[in-house]
Tab-separated table of C-alpha atoms in Angstrom:
chain	number	residue	atom	x	y	z
X	1	MET	CA	-22.500	73.112	162.268
X	2	GLU	CA	-18.754	73.303	162.798
X	3	PHE	CA	-16.402	71.673	160.312
X	4	THR	CA	-13.361	69.962	161.768
X	5	GLU	CA	-10.154	69.811	159.729
X	6	ASN	CA	-7.969	66.835	158.945
X	7	LEU	CA	-5.673	68.395	156.368
X	8	SER	CA	-3.688	66.464	153.798
X	9	THR	CA	-0.025	65.801	154.482
X	10	SER	CA	0.629	65.226	150.779
X	11	ARG	CA	-0.724	68.310	149.048
X	12	LYS	CA	0.349	68.980	145.497
X	13	SER	CA	3.435	71.165	145.329
X	14	ALA	CA	3.210	74.699	143.942
X	15	GLN	CA	4.957	73.440	140.807
X	16	GLU	CA	2.539	70.523	140.355
X	17	ARG	CA	-0.433	72.818	140.907
X	18	ALA	CA	0.892	75.379	138.415
X	19	SER	CA	1.267	72.627	135.811
X	20	VAL	CA	-2.385	71.649	136.249
X	21	LEU	CA	-3.647	75.235	136.191
X	22	ALA	CA	-1.745	75.927	132.972
X	23	ASN	CA	-4.193	73.624	131.169
X	24	PRO	CA	-6.950	72.465	133.549
X	25	GLY	CA	-9.409	71.058	131.018
X	26	PHE	CA	-12.742	70.200	132.608
X	27	GLY	CA	-13.124	67.701	135.425
X	28	ASP	CA	-9.695	66.164	134.855
X	29	PHE	CA	-7.914	67.272	138.034
X	30	PHE	CA	-9.008	67.722	141.648
X	31	THR	CA	-7.908	69.775	144.610
X	32	ASP	CA	-6.274	68.389	147.746
X	33	HIS	CA	-9.349	68.201	149.992
X	34	THR	CA	-13.042	67.346	150.179
X	35	ALA	CA	-15.865	68.469	152.462
X	36	VAL	CA	-17.957	65.722	154.088
X	37	VAL	CA	-21.073	65.576	156.287
X	38	ASP	CA	-22.776	62.305	157.252
X	39	TRP	CA	-26.459	61.603	158.013
X	40	THR	CA	-28.011	58.811	160.062
X	41	ALA	CA	-31.718	58.085	160.470
X	42	ASN	CA	-33.368	57.947	163.890
X	43	ASP	CA	-34.430	54.425	164.921
X	44	GLY	CA	-34.911	53.341	161.334
X	45	GLY	CA	-37.258	56.230	160.507
X	46	ARG	CA	-37.153	58.971	157.899
X	47	ASP	CA	-35.989	61.647	160.321
X	48	GLY	CA	-32.352	61.839	161.296
X	49	GLN	CA	-29.349	64.059	161.994
X	50	TRP	CA	-26.448	65.390	159.994
X	51	HIS	CA	-23.175	64.965	161.877
X	52	ASP	CA	-19.367	64.781	161.641
X	53	ALA	CA	-18.904	67.753	159.316
X	54	ARG	CA	-15.280	67.794	158.235
X	55	ILE	CA	-12.619	68.757	155.719
X	56	GLU	CA	-10.423	65.801	154.884
X	57	PRO	CA	-7.873	64.793	152.226
X	58	TYR	CA	-9.251	64.087	148.757
X	59	GLY	CA	-9.117	60.385	147.983
X	60	PRO	CA	-11.041	57.136	147.451
X	61	ILE	CA	-14.263	56.606	149.398
X	62	ALA	CA	-14.317	53.473	151.519
X	63	MET	CA	-17.724	51.914	150.852
X	64	ASP	CA	-19.414	48.598	151.532
X	65	PRO	CA	-20.152	46.649	148.309
X	66	ALA	CA	-23.793	46.521	149.421
X	67	ALA	CA	-24.101	50.322	149.691
X	68	SER	CA	-27.500	51.379	148.356
X	69	VAL	CA	-26.074	53.878	145.889
X	70	LEU	CA	-24.285	51.080	144.037
X	71	HIS	CA	-27.452	49.058	143.532
X	72	TYR	CA	-30.366	51.480	143.373
X	73	GLY	CA	-28.730	54.723	142.263
X	74	GLN	CA	-29.965	56.723	145.232
X	75	GLU	CA	-27.820	59.825	144.701
X	76	ILE	CA	-28.025	63.455	143.616
X	77	PHE	CA	-25.536	66.188	142.806
X	78	GLU	CA	-25.069	69.865	142.015
X	79	GLY	CA	-22.607	71.901	139.980
X	80	LEU	CA	-21.460	75.480	140.505
X	81	LYS	CA	-18.306	77.538	140.152
X	82	ALA	CA	-16.008	79.648	142.298
X	83	TYR	CA	-14.584	82.700	140.502
X	84	ARG	CA	-11.417	84.617	141.311
X	85	HIS	CA	-12.026	88.384	141.244
X	86	GLU	CA	-9.412	91.012	140.480
X	87	ASP	CA	-8.694	91.687	144.171
X	88	GLY	CA	-7.930	87.988	144.761
X	89	SER	CA	-11.192	87.223	146.570
X	90	VAL	CA	-13.250	84.182	145.500
X	91	TRP	CA	-16.981	84.292	144.876
X	92	SER	CA	-19.730	81.888	143.856
X	93	PHE	CA	-22.805	82.591	141.751
X	94	ARG	CA	-26.216	81.935	143.324
X	95	PRO	CA	-25.109	79.062	145.589
X	96	ARG	CA	-28.371	79.229	147.542
X	97	ALA	CA	-30.281	78.429	144.359
X	98	ASN	CA	-28.145	75.310	144.097
X	99	ALA	CA	-28.924	74.488	147.742
X	100	THR	CA	-32.646	74.794	147.017
X	101	ARG	CA	-32.399	72.571	143.946
X	102	LEU	CA	-30.328	69.992	145.850
X	103	ASN	CA	-33.129	69.680	148.375
X	104	LYS	CA	-35.759	69.364	145.642
X	105	SER	CA	-33.701	66.567	144.126
X	106	ALA	CA	-33.268	65.001	147.574
X	107	GLN	CA	-37.022	64.947	148.095
X	108	ARG	CA	-37.561	63.172	144.757
X	109	LEU	CA	-34.833	60.583	145.468
X	110	ALA	CA	-35.967	59.975	149.088
X	111	LEU	CA	-32.789	61.491	150.530
X	112	PRO	CA	-32.610	63.798	153.576
X	113	GLN	CA	-32.836	67.583	153.376
X	114	LEU	CA	-29.619	69.526	153.954
X	115	ASP	CA	-29.744	72.912	155.651
X	116	GLU	CA	-28.908	75.735	153.225
X	117	GLU	CA	-26.320	77.197	155.588
X	118	VAL	CA	-24.511	73.853	155.867
X	119	PHE	CA	-24.463	73.636	152.056
X	120	VAL	CA	-22.969	77.110	151.672
X	121	ASP	CA	-20.584	76.614	154.583
X	122	SER	CA	-19.267	73.393	153.033
X	123	LEU	CA	-18.335	75.385	149.927
X	124	LYS	CA	-16.690	78.128	151.957
X	125	LYS	CA	-14.647	75.711	154.051
X	126	LEU	CA	-13.419	73.732	151.046
X	127	VAL	CA	-12.574	76.777	148.928
X	128	ALA	CA	-10.781	78.480	151.818
X	129	THR	CA	-8.713	75.331	152.338
X	130	ASP	CA	-7.847	74.904	148.649
X	131	ILE	CA	-7.900	78.555	147.560
X	132	ASP	CA	-4.599	78.219	145.692
X	133	TRP	CA	-6.402	75.935	143.236
X	134	VAL	CA	-8.750	78.685	142.002
X	135	PRO	CA	-7.482	79.547	138.500
X	136	THR	CA	-7.077	83.073	137.150
X	137	GLY	CA	-7.114	82.490	133.371
X	138	GLU	CA	-9.783	83.932	131.105
X	139	GLY	CA	-12.948	81.834	131.251
X	140	GLU	CA	-11.543	79.659	134.037
X	141	ALA	CA	-13.001	78.896	137.480
X	142	LEU	CA	-12.963	76.302	140.235
X	143	TYR	CA	-15.811	73.922	139.518
X	144	LEU	CA	-17.540	72.698	142.688
X	145	ARG	CA	-19.383	69.379	142.749
X	146	PRO	CA	-21.569	68.804	145.839
X	147	PHE	CA	-23.196	65.371	145.885
X	148	MET	CA	-25.202	63.132	148.195
X	149	ILE	CA	-25.055	59.328	148.158
X	150	ALA	CA	-26.825	56.524	150.017
X	151	THR	CA	-24.118	54.631	151.911
X	152	GLU	CA	-26.123	52.134	153.980
X	153	ALA	CA	-25.189	48.509	153.293
X	154	PHE	CA	-28.592	46.973	152.627
X	155	LEU	CA	-30.082	45.203	149.601
X	156	GLY	CA	-33.751	45.728	150.448
X	157	VAL	CA	-35.544	48.213	148.220
X	158	ARG	CA	-36.176	51.167	150.519
X	159	ALA	CA	-34.717	54.573	151.270
X	160	ALA	CA	-31.277	54.321	152.837
X	161	ARG	CA	-30.840	55.211	156.503
X	162	GLU	CA	-27.205	56.235	156.142
X	163	VAL	CA	-26.194	58.987	153.736
X	164	SER	CA	-23.056	60.973	152.956
X	165	TYR	CA	-22.937	64.520	151.573
X	166	ARG	CA	-19.644	65.528	149.968
X	167	VAL	CA	-18.075	68.331	147.951
X	168	ILE	CA	-15.130	67.976	145.592
X	169	ALA	CA	-13.504	70.718	143.517
X	170	SER	CA	-11.845	70.771	140.109
X	171	PRO	CA	-10.095	73.654	138.303
X	172	ALA	CA	-11.922	74.158	135.009
X	173	GLY	CA	-11.315	75.800	131.679
X	174	ASN	CA	-13.716	76.228	128.752
X	175	TYR	CA	-16.159	73.296	128.735
X	176	PHE	CA	-16.061	72.835	124.962
X	177	GLY	CA	-12.405	73.877	124.718
X	178	GLY	CA	-10.695	76.493	122.592
X	179	GLU	CA	-12.357	79.470	120.928
X	180	LEU	CA	-16.074	79.917	121.554
X	181	LYS	CA	-18.034	79.247	118.386
X	182	PRO	CA	-21.461	77.829	117.555
X	183	VAL	CA	-21.748	74.082	118.134
X	184	ALA	CA	-23.563	71.345	116.247
X	185	ILE	CA	-26.334	69.459	118.066
X	186	TRP	CA	-27.674	65.970	117.285
X	187	VAL	CA	-31.395	65.149	117.543
X	188	SER	CA	-32.040	61.924	119.458
X	189	LYS	CA	-34.892	59.994	117.856
X	190	ASP	CA	-34.569	56.696	119.684
X	191	TYR	CA	-33.840	57.738	123.262
X	192	ALA	CA	-35.512	59.856	125.919
X	193	ARG	CA	-33.739	61.623	128.766
X	194	ALA	CA	-36.700	61.478	131.170
X	195	GLY	CA	-40.398	60.601	131.334
X	196	ARG	CA	-43.525	62.049	132.903
X	197	GLY	CA	-43.540	61.416	136.643
X	198	GLY	CA	-39.882	60.406	136.552
X	199	THR	CA	-36.747	62.171	137.774
X	200	GLY	CA	-36.300	64.647	134.931
X	201	SER	CA	-36.579	67.692	137.186
X	202	ALA	CA	-34.075	66.242	139.690
X	203	LYS	CA	-30.334	66.480	139.220
X	204	CYS	CA	-29.426	62.836	139.643
X	205	GLY	CA	-26.899	60.603	137.939
X	206	GLY	CA	-29.495	58.296	136.427
X	207	ASN	CA	-30.734	61.033	134.115
X	208	TYR	CA	-27.223	61.556	132.788
X	209	ALA	CA	-26.545	57.829	132.500
X	210	ALA	CA	-29.680	57.544	130.357
X	211	SER	CA	-28.368	60.289	128.061
X	212	LEU	CA	-24.925	58.819	127.427
X	213	ILE	CA	-25.861	56.394	124.649
X	214	ALA	CA	-27.469	59.277	122.755
X	215	GLN	CA	-24.393	61.413	123.452
X	216	LEU	CA	-22.183	58.727	121.899
X	217	GLU	CA	-24.465	58.771	118.855
X	218	ALA	CA	-24.098	62.548	118.673
X	219	GLU	CA	-20.308	62.346	118.778
X	220	GLU	CA	-20.341	59.776	115.964
X	221	HIS	CA	-22.075	62.435	113.857
X	222	GLY	CA	-19.653	65.217	114.751
X	223	CYS	CA	-21.888	66.902	117.326
X	224	LYS	CA	-20.974	68.296	120.745
X	225	GLN	CA	-24.335	67.653	122.410
X	226	VAL	CA	-27.616	65.812	121.941
X	227	LEU	CA	-31.148	67.258	121.928
X	228	PHE	CA	-33.968	65.309	123.546
X	229	LEU	CA	-37.583	65.630	122.408
X	230	ASP	CA	-40.937	64.608	123.867
X	231	SER	CA	-42.093	62.235	121.141
X	232	PHE	CA	-45.527	61.952	122.787
X	233	ASN	CA	-46.052	65.720	122.633
X	234	ASP	CA	-45.503	66.743	118.996
X	235	ASN	CA	-41.723	66.330	119.360
X	236	ALA	CA	-41.602	69.197	121.822
X	237	VAL	CA	-38.078	70.404	122.552
X	238	GLU	CA	-36.950	69.498	126.075
X	239	GLU	CA	-33.241	70.032	126.760
X	240	LEU	CA	-29.775	68.921	125.782
X	241	GLY	CA	-27.912	66.197	127.641
X	242	GLY	CA	-26.755	68.744	130.204
X	243	MET	CA	-28.018	72.180	129.117
X	244	ASN	CA	-31.219	74.183	128.658
X	245	VAL	CA	-32.174	75.662	125.254
X	246	PHE	CA	-33.179	79.214	124.286
X	247	PHE	CA	-34.424	80.820	121.069
X	248	VAL	CA	-34.157	84.512	120.127
X	249	THR	CA	-36.852	85.595	117.658
X	250	LYS	CA	-36.542	88.297	115.018
X	251	ASP	CA	-38.893	90.528	117.067
X	252	ASN	CA	-36.572	90.244	120.108
X	253	LYS	CA	-38.470	87.687	122.148
X	254	LEU	CA	-36.690	85.038	124.177
X	255	VAL	CA	-38.369	81.627	124.081
X	256	THR	CA	-37.481	78.536	126.122
X	257	PRO	CA	-39.291	75.249	126.809
X	258	ALA	CA	-41.607	75.434	129.815
X	259	LEU	CA	-40.705	73.350	132.850
X	260	THR	CA	-42.906	70.277	132.626
X	261	GLY	CA	-41.359	68.029	135.264
X	262	THR	CA	-39.121	66.364	132.673
X	263	ILE	CA	-36.750	69.328	132.317
X	264	LEU	CA	-34.129	70.397	134.841
X	265	GLU	CA	-34.667	73.899	136.222
X	266	GLY	CA	-31.224	75.295	135.518
X	267	VAL	CA	-29.752	78.050	137.690
X	268	THR	CA	-28.185	79.563	134.565
X	269	ARG	CA	-31.557	79.228	132.806
X	270	SER	CA	-33.369	81.292	135.435
X	271	SER	CA	-30.531	83.843	135.432
X	272	VAL	CA	-30.762	84.265	131.653
X	273	ILE	CA	-34.513	84.813	131.935
X	274	GLN	CA	-33.956	87.532	134.561
X	275	LEU	CA	-31.281	89.294	132.482
X	276	ALA	CA	-33.576	89.216	129.450
X	277	ASN	CA	-36.409	90.722	131.508
X	278	ASP	CA	-33.999	93.429	132.695
X	279	ARG	CA	-33.394	94.347	129.056
X	280	GLY	CA	-37.099	94.639	128.358
X	281	MET	CA	-37.231	91.469	126.260
X	282	GLU	CA	-40.473	89.521	126.278
X	283	VAL	CA	-39.762	86.036	127.652
X	284	GLU	CA	-41.969	83.080	126.778
X	285	GLU	CA	-41.729	79.783	128.637
X	286	ARG	CA	-43.832	77.502	126.500
X	287	LYS	CA	-43.969	74.443	124.305
X	288	ILE	CA	-41.758	74.739	121.234
X	289	THR	CA	-41.588	71.867	118.762
X	290	LEU	CA	-38.951	70.589	116.380
X	291	ASP	CA	-41.201	71.691	113.506
X	292	GLU	CA	-41.323	75.245	114.897
X	293	TRP	CA	-37.523	75.249	115.209
X	294	ARG	CA	-37.166	74.078	111.595
X	295	GLU	CA	-39.736	76.496	110.189
X	296	GLY	CA	-38.485	79.399	112.317
X	297	ILE	CA	-34.929	79.031	111.056
X	298	ALA	CA	-36.139	78.730	107.452
X	299	SER	CA	-38.372	81.822	107.663
X	300	GLY	CA	-36.004	83.896	109.775
X	301	ASP	CA	-38.491	84.101	112.637
X	302	ILE	CA	-35.856	82.436	114.840
X	303	ALA	CA	-32.737	84.560	114.671
X	304	GLU	CA	-30.513	82.852	117.261
X	305	VAL	CA	-30.389	79.635	119.258
X	306	PHE	CA	-28.213	78.990	122.296
X	307	ALA	CA	-27.774	76.555	125.172
X	308	CYS	CA	-26.890	77.373	128.765
X	309	GLY	CA	-25.617	75.599	131.853
X	310	THR	CA	-23.146	75.998	134.687
X	311	ALA	CA	-20.252	74.258	132.943
X	312	ALA	CA	-20.391	76.000	129.568
X	313	VAL	CA	-22.306	79.148	130.717
X	314	ILE	CA	-23.822	80.127	127.341
X	315	THR	CA	-22.955	78.381	124.079
X	316	PRO	CA	-24.369	79.401	120.674
X	317	ILE	CA	-25.940	76.644	118.579
X	318	GLY	CA	-25.150	76.777	114.876
X	319	VAL	CA	-26.819	73.738	113.380
X	320	LEU	CA	-29.181	70.991	114.468
X	321	LYS	CA	-28.552	67.630	112.795
X	322	ASN	CA	-31.754	65.611	112.463
X	323	GLY	CA	-30.525	62.515	110.645
X	324	ASP	CA	-29.468	63.772	107.229
X	325	GLU	CA	-31.384	67.024	107.699
X	326	LEU	CA	-29.508	70.170	108.745
X	327	ILE	CA	-31.468	72.881	110.546
X	328	GLY	CA	-29.421	76.068	110.635
X	329	ASN	CA	-25.923	76.786	109.400
X	330	GLU	CA	-22.869	75.206	110.979
X	331	ASN	CA	-20.769	78.149	109.783
X	332	ALA	CA	-23.097	80.820	111.179
X	333	PRO	CA	-21.524	83.309	113.597
X	334	ALA	CA	-22.677	83.555	117.204
X	335	GLY	CA	-25.736	85.797	117.582
X	336	GLU	CA	-25.494	89.301	119.007
X	337	VAL	CA	-28.104	88.769	121.725
X	338	THR	CA	-26.535	85.429	122.684
X	339	MET	CA	-23.083	86.937	123.101
X	340	SER	CA	-24.360	90.070	124.828
X	341	ILE	CA	-26.210	88.060	127.485
X	342	ARG	CA	-23.201	85.764	127.841
X	343	GLU	CA	-20.835	88.693	128.395
X	344	GLU	CA	-23.161	90.258	130.959
X	345	LEU	CA	-23.576	86.996	132.845
X	346	LEU	CA	-19.841	86.302	132.879
X	347	GLY	CA	-19.192	89.880	133.915
X	348	ILE	CA	-21.460	89.501	136.938
X	349	GLN	CA	-19.794	86.227	137.885
X	350	LEU	CA	-16.312	87.742	137.580
X	351	GLY	CA	-17.234	90.924	139.424
X	352	THR	CA	-16.705	93.295	136.479
X	353	VAL	CA	-20.428	93.989	135.924
X	354	GLU	CA	-22.814	95.261	138.594
X	355	ASP	CA	-24.575	92.494	140.509
X	356	ARG	CA	-28.036	94.069	140.585
X	357	HIS	CA	-29.778	90.990	142.000
X	358	GLY	CA	-27.381	90.043	144.783
X	359	TRP	CA	-26.442	86.789	143.089
X	360	LEU	CA	-22.821	86.699	144.221
X	361	GLU	CA	-21.703	85.259	147.546
X	362	ARG	CA	-18.139	85.477	148.783
X	363	LEU	CA	-16.508	82.143	149.594
X	364	ALA	CA	-12.973	83.242	150.492
């Protein structure tokens, strides 16, 4: 599929761009262009064609007030980064894994499948167009947000027959800001992120919307993120609002909650598991409860806890706040295994560590 170009006539100046890149934050600023591909169903059926692939100026989306996405939340998204290497080239990390997950999410939300090559090509075209926006600071990258929305104007409850796939890009710094140090996590007792048979394994906005009230509660208690449990399964640990959880045991095992259909299969999660296997660590994907977390920290059986995701990469967890109970030590230093895996993963992404698994793909 060929992408046509309708380039912006009002790009940010070099001075304006430099001002943004000096302190990009996360998700606060956006590049000059967006990639777009539209889909239309055949004769009202489920099959259809993708068409009108294009690069166009970044800006508001003209949408009918009756568009399905506005009423029934039929949308999905992905998140990945573009990294500037020392030679000036720009690379992404496992974009085809994101393409695969996008299509899994699309299937669950009754949206059309997007060819993997079109997905990757949309990233390449956008990054090549806005390559000057890729930052070079330590820990910085160009965050890419592909998303798919139902655009058909129709209030009946059925899968939309008109869909738009888009990619926007945002220069990004450290997700949690400042120096990396262990974060505090709040335990949500009253809210669930997802339920059995629901959309927990899909990356869709509704899951995140459902987590926001718990996130506000976490912030009120001085925590950066919220932990969701399965209260119908012995308070089994699931995931944070936007990150997967890992435990390092004193006998050098790596433990993470098994994928049950309510947990998002993170690309960073699977990468961490592979890097741990490469080191000879025993990896267990299984049920782990809040009680086991509490008792493991108290006995020393759990030596380190960390969270991982595209935005923050790997972040050590210092303390878990369960009401008035503190599990862990908010002043504890980041664990050695946590930081070692983080440095290796970042090194691969930045091209300074050997990419043994062929995870990198050049975008520009």
